[in-house]
XYZ file of C-alpha atoms in Angstrom:
346
model
C -22.848 141.883 -67.603
C -23.078 144.855 -66.128
C -20.101 145.352 -63.414
C -22.198 145.951 -59.811
C -22.074 149.603 -59.006
C -24.121 149.935 -63.203
C -26.533 146.941 -62.544
C -27.284 148.404 -59.171
C -28.028 151.717 -60.211
C -30.406 150.412 -62.532
C -31.982 147.679 -60.407
C -33.147 150.854 -58.208
C -34.439 152.904 -61.152
C -36.752 149.460 -62.389
C -38.243 149.542 -58.392
C -39.005 153.359 -58.661
C -40.763 153.219 -62.092
C -43.505 150.754 -61.567
C -45.074 149.095 -57.697
C -44.042 145.098 -58.275
C -41.671 143.946 -60.248
C -42.045 139.830 -60.928
C -37.965 138.637 -59.712
C -37.531 136.746 -62.917
C -38.923 139.991 -64.908
C -36.625 142.104 -63.122
C -33.943 138.964 -64.118
C -34.895 138.976 -67.581
C -34.401 143.267 -67.498
C -31.157 143.303 -66.275
C -29.771 139.949 -68.770
C -28.821 138.001 -65.062
C -30.223 135.612 -62.700
C -32.679 135.546 -60.388
C -29.275 134.278 -57.165
C -28.296 137.651 -58.270
C -31.403 139.604 -58.473
C -31.744 138.865 -54.642
C -28.920 139.699 -53.796
C -28.107 143.099 -55.284
C -31.594 144.002 -53.663
C -29.828 142.752 -50.688
C -27.142 145.402 -50.948
C -29.657 148.032 -51.556
C -31.279 146.709 -48.310
C -28.144 148.048 -46.336
C -27.808 150.878 -48.085
C -31.206 152.168 -46.542
C -33.404 151.411 -49.572
C -37.326 149.417 -48.123
C -37.529 146.652 -50.819
C -40.082 143.957 -49.716
C -40.552 141.031 -51.066
C -43.759 139.792 -50.958
C -45.324 134.958 -52.073
C -46.857 134.089 -55.065
C -46.733 132.633 -58.121
C -44.789 135.888 -59.215
C -43.688 136.538 -56.121
C -41.115 138.967 -56.330
C -39.997 142.956 -55.397
C -41.042 146.547 -54.011
C -39.831 149.210 -53.150
C -41.681 150.806 -50.205
C -41.743 153.857 -48.061
C -39.511 153.990 -45.135
C -38.820 156.111 -42.694
C -36.016 158.276 -43.594
C -36.222 159.457 -47.497
C -33.114 157.292 -49.121
C -30.735 158.714 -51.628
C -33.194 159.142 -54.942
C -32.226 157.620 -58.406
C -33.275 160.160 -61.510
C -32.104 159.695 -64.815
C -31.179 162.587 -67.186
C -35.022 163.300 -68.241
C -36.763 162.483 -64.765
C -34.568 165.481 -63.399
C -35.165 167.587 -66.431
C -38.721 166.618 -65.545
C -39.062 167.768 -61.887
C -36.742 171.155 -62.058
C -39.561 172.116 -64.080
C -42.040 171.226 -62.599
C -41.532 172.466 -59.737
C -40.458 176.034 -60.697
C -44.621 175.181 -62.978
C -45.684 175.032 -59.246
C -45.596 178.403 -58.718
C -47.702 179.149 -61.172
C -50.514 176.285 -59.228
C -52.555 178.114 -57.555
C -52.159 175.839 -54.980
C -50.439 178.665 -52.446
C -46.894 175.388 -52.240
C -44.629 178.852 -54.197
C -42.051 178.821 -51.029
C -41.976 175.195 -50.638
C -41.674 174.061 -54.800
C -38.365 176.945 -54.350
C -37.594 175.429 -51.230
C -37.872 171.914 -53.651
C -35.558 173.286 -56.156
C -32.982 173.941 -54.098
C -32.612 170.760 -51.832
C -32.552 168.538 -55.013
C -30.659 170.917 -56.599
C -28.302 170.709 -54.373
C -28.010 166.639 -54.039
C -27.640 166.603 -58.208
C -24.013 165.339 -59.728
C -22.872 169.145 -60.958
C -23.257 167.707 -64.826
C -27.343 167.316 -64.109
C -27.383 170.741 -62.077
C -26.084 172.418 -64.863
C -28.753 171.267 -67.087
C -30.982 171.831 -64.328
C -29.679 175.364 -63.845
C -29.711 176.381 -68.749
C -33.879 175.384 -67.137
C -34.638 178.398 -64.992
C -37.436 181.240 -66.172
C -39.697 182.929 -64.174
C -43.455 181.687 -64.338
C -46.294 184.653 -65.252
C -49.279 184.607 -64.942
C -52.309 186.359 -67.005
C -52.757 189.482 -65.791
C -56.216 189.570 -63.546
C -57.657 193.549 -61.922
C -57.699 192.024 -58.923
C -55.276 188.765 -56.970
C -56.386 185.192 -58.687
C -57.811 183.509 -54.968
C -55.464 181.301 -54.059
C -56.330 177.508 -52.307
C -55.340 176.247 -49.857
C -52.717 173.224 -49.641
C -54.817 171.202 -46.282
C -57.454 171.787 -48.380
C -56.190 170.291 -50.937
C -55.001 167.481 -49.612
C -58.877 166.608 -48.666
C -60.359 166.999 -51.055
C -58.215 164.608 -52.582
C -58.511 162.675 -49.917
C -61.952 162.073 -50.269
C -61.743 161.515 -54.249
C -59.322 158.622 -53.376
C -61.708 156.948 -50.152
C -64.792 157.680 -51.868
C -66.325 159.346 -49.175
C -69.376 161.960 -49.079
C -67.772 165.507 -49.008
C -69.957 167.449 -46.548
C -68.474 171.341 -46.619
C -69.700 175.021 -46.746
C -69.667 177.029 -50.078
C -68.236 180.243 -49.995
C -70.826 182.753 -51.968
C -69.057 185.145 -55.332
C -70.221 188.056 -53.222
C -70.519 188.395 -49.712
C -73.947 186.545 -47.677
C -76.682 188.852 -46.944
C -76.424 190.384 -43.727
C -78.028 187.584 -41.349
C -77.702 184.912 -43.342
C -73.533 184.849 -42.480
C -72.490 180.467 -43.131
C -72.579 179.166 -39.640
C -76.548 179.454 -40.858
C -76.666 177.009 -43.806
C -76.412 173.403 -43.579
C -73.510 171.973 -44.765
C -73.388 170.477 -49.054
C -73.361 167.583 -49.766
C -71.198 166.240 -52.654
C -70.170 163.155 -54.360
C -65.428 164.033 -54.709
C -64.930 162.506 -57.980
C -62.148 164.873 -59.745
C -59.508 167.894 -58.566
C -58.457 169.350 -61.823
C -57.012 172.882 -62.125
C -58.117 175.275 -64.742
C -57.030 178.914 -65.533
C -54.968 179.150 -62.840
C -57.406 177.944 -60.412
C -57.844 174.985 -58.614
C -62.039 173.293 -59.282
C -63.356 170.093 -57.178
C -65.815 167.497 -59.783
C -68.831 166.315 -57.947
C -71.855 164.653 -58.061
C -74.206 167.852 -55.640
C -75.941 164.930 -53.238
C -79.130 168.085 -52.459
C -79.473 169.183 -56.105
C -78.993 165.837 -58.529
C -76.884 167.442 -60.140
C -73.141 167.243 -61.412
C -71.425 170.121 -59.997
C -67.723 172.044 -60.236
C -66.900 174.036 -57.168
C -63.835 175.496 -57.220
C -61.826 174.950 -54.257
C -60.941 177.948 -52.293
C -64.396 178.373 -51.760
C -64.603 174.816 -49.770
C -64.319 175.098 -46.348
C -63.838 171.001 -45.591
C -66.626 169.826 -42.269
C -65.311 166.321 -40.468
C -66.015 163.996 -40.227
C -66.777 162.954 -44.016
C -70.298 161.395 -44.684
C -70.254 157.791 -45.908
C -69.095 155.572 -48.825
C -70.177 155.954 -52.125
C -70.102 153.908 -55.261
C -69.499 156.528 -58.315
C -71.486 157.462 -60.893
C -70.437 157.682 -64.236
C -68.938 160.160 -65.655
C -70.735 162.394 -68.201
C -68.389 161.569 -71.489
C -66.338 159.154 -69.261
C -63.321 161.675 -69.572
C -63.187 164.131 -66.829
C -60.425 166.703 -69.253
C -63.853 166.408 -72.247
C -66.243 167.270 -69.330
C -64.547 170.634 -67.370
C -63.540 172.388 -71.331
C -66.899 171.533 -72.574
C -68.359 173.475 -68.380
C -66.454 175.570 -68.895
C -66.526 176.997 -72.822
C -66.695 180.479 -72.788
C -64.702 181.094 -69.986
C -61.748 183.670 -69.804
C -63.774 185.705 -73.024
C -66.397 188.049 -72.697
C -69.957 186.261 -71.015
C -68.335 183.748 -69.892
C -68.878 182.938 -66.101
C -65.294 181.467 -65.220
C -67.194 179.431 -62.572
C -68.825 176.742 -64.496
C -70.684 175.357 -60.952
C -74.552 173.898 -62.387
C -73.612 175.380 -65.847
C -74.916 173.692 -69.004
C -74.082 173.150 -72.142
C -77.132 172.284 -73.678
C -77.096 174.200 -76.752
C -75.435 173.008 -80.551
C -72.037 172.486 -80.667
C -71.554 171.939 -76.614
C -72.934 175.705 -75.857
C -76.665 177.165 -74.431
C -75.890 180.642 -77.505
C -74.768 180.280 -80.201
C -74.557 182.244 -83.070
C -73.614 183.594 -86.839
C -72.330 186.519 -88.038
C -70.333 187.975 -91.358
C -67.202 190.430 -90.239
C -65.630 192.792 -92.290
C -61.882 190.980 -91.922
C -59.972 188.530 -93.522
C -60.926 185.346 -92.258
C -56.562 184.603 -92.067
C -57.004 187.741 -89.455
C -59.910 186.625 -87.612
C -58.454 183.267 -87.316
C -55.594 184.032 -85.529
C -57.976 185.082 -82.185
C -60.683 182.118 -82.708
C -60.314 179.669 -80.713
C -63.328 177.613 -80.583
C -66.065 178.494 -83.434
C -65.849 178.112 -87.115
C -64.539 180.597 -89.696
C -65.573 181.213 -93.390
C -63.872 182.848 -96.347
C -67.021 185.067 -98.226
C -64.489 187.066 -99.992
C -60.114 188.982 -99.307
C -61.924 190.857 -96.133
C -65.240 189.735 -95.463
C -66.143 185.890 -93.249
C -68.707 183.991 -91.540
C -68.105 183.541 -88.187
C -69.869 180.942 -86.021
C -69.507 180.647 -82.226
C -70.684 180.419 -79.209
C -71.033 181.553 -75.602
C -72.419 180.873 -72.378
C -75.281 184.304 -73.008
C -76.032 186.513 -75.412
C -74.825 189.421 -74.158
C -71.628 187.795 -73.752
C -71.522 186.200 -77.249
C -72.775 189.589 -78.854
C -69.792 191.718 -76.814
C -67.363 188.665 -78.131
C -68.799 189.643 -81.640
C -67.919 193.284 -80.503
C -64.044 192.650 -79.640
C -63.262 191.671 -82.968
C -62.991 195.517 -83.560
C -64.817 194.944 -87.616
C -68.250 195.111 -89.295
C -71.034 192.484 -88.254
C -74.021 191.676 -90.193
C -76.250 189.272 -87.681
C -77.055 186.450 -89.987
C -79.005 184.722 -86.747
C -81.105 183.760 -84.201
C -82.935 186.616 -82.890
C -81.997 186.693 -79.921
C -78.423 187.792 -81.058
C -79.439 190.113 -82.666
C -81.469 191.482 -79.548
C -78.014 191.429 -77.756
C -76.548 193.540 -80.109
C -79.438 196.306 -79.480
C -79.017 196.255 -75.871
C -75.720 195.970 -75.962
C -75.570 199.025 -78.464
C -77.390 201.250 -76.108
C -75.547 199.560 -72.657
C -72.692 201.669 -74.642
C -74.699 204.783 -75.953
C -75.970 205.643 -72.165
C -71.916 204.744 -71.334
C -70.882 207.082 -74.021
C -72.762 210.289 -73.297
C -72.029 212.548 -71.353
C -73.241 213.069 -67.582
C -76.098 214.089 -67.064
C -77.568 213.800 -70.729
């Protein structure tokens, strides 16, 4: 049997790992008697840990939240995970960079020297992706409000800012609030989005959190609808296919990936490049080798112009296989590019 101090640490670690622990199961995991578990629980209570007992056939213990934060116990893997998570918070888009830095400094200060050295070896700098203009940051209070509405299953009433300034005389105060059943709060590409059922439009939508201004109070409680596909990751990925490349909208509110393979627009071309080279830069397409310097590429996007521009980014000779809409999109882009390249006034 381990000594008392080691046993108390093991018991505390178990209590932090899950909400409810039957007493018999704790005794089995610690290889002690239920009576010893009771004594060790009393010792932890004396140290300030709010451990509550619950009755019933599987009566046991739970670690409750208290008025004061007692010392926390982290094993080596948890300490490393915490350090990485707090540093990655700088790229979360939640506007909590400074708070995350202070939290990391606080946690590091109370860590044993051994763990502190491990954490210090993982100090790194988070570099955001280059953008023409700074990415908008979601307000931390808004994220909390959205998360609470998701948790409580309450209809969310909110104002939603347009991507461009509204027309004169049509400020946000002139429009009624949007109403939606919030289902998930997600991050994508450094931005926060709310996946919700739009009650006014009768369809699923993804709303950018940095454009949301919640109104209080929330609406009534609702029974959650089944998310298409049943998996939020698959749903969001399908909605945002094409975002971040030419033709991608970057905002999937109301987008409908109904085309083959989940794309509204899908085309086939032959490129004058080796398949191995094209594959390196193709995330969500099909590449087939046709020879040492030619390959077939099947790719999708949210628009035909976007698809044509994405194909053009490979900087190679292009032969359009189809469909006709893709060929027409190349023609439109060719005219635009020719106009853009012509000297002024010509």
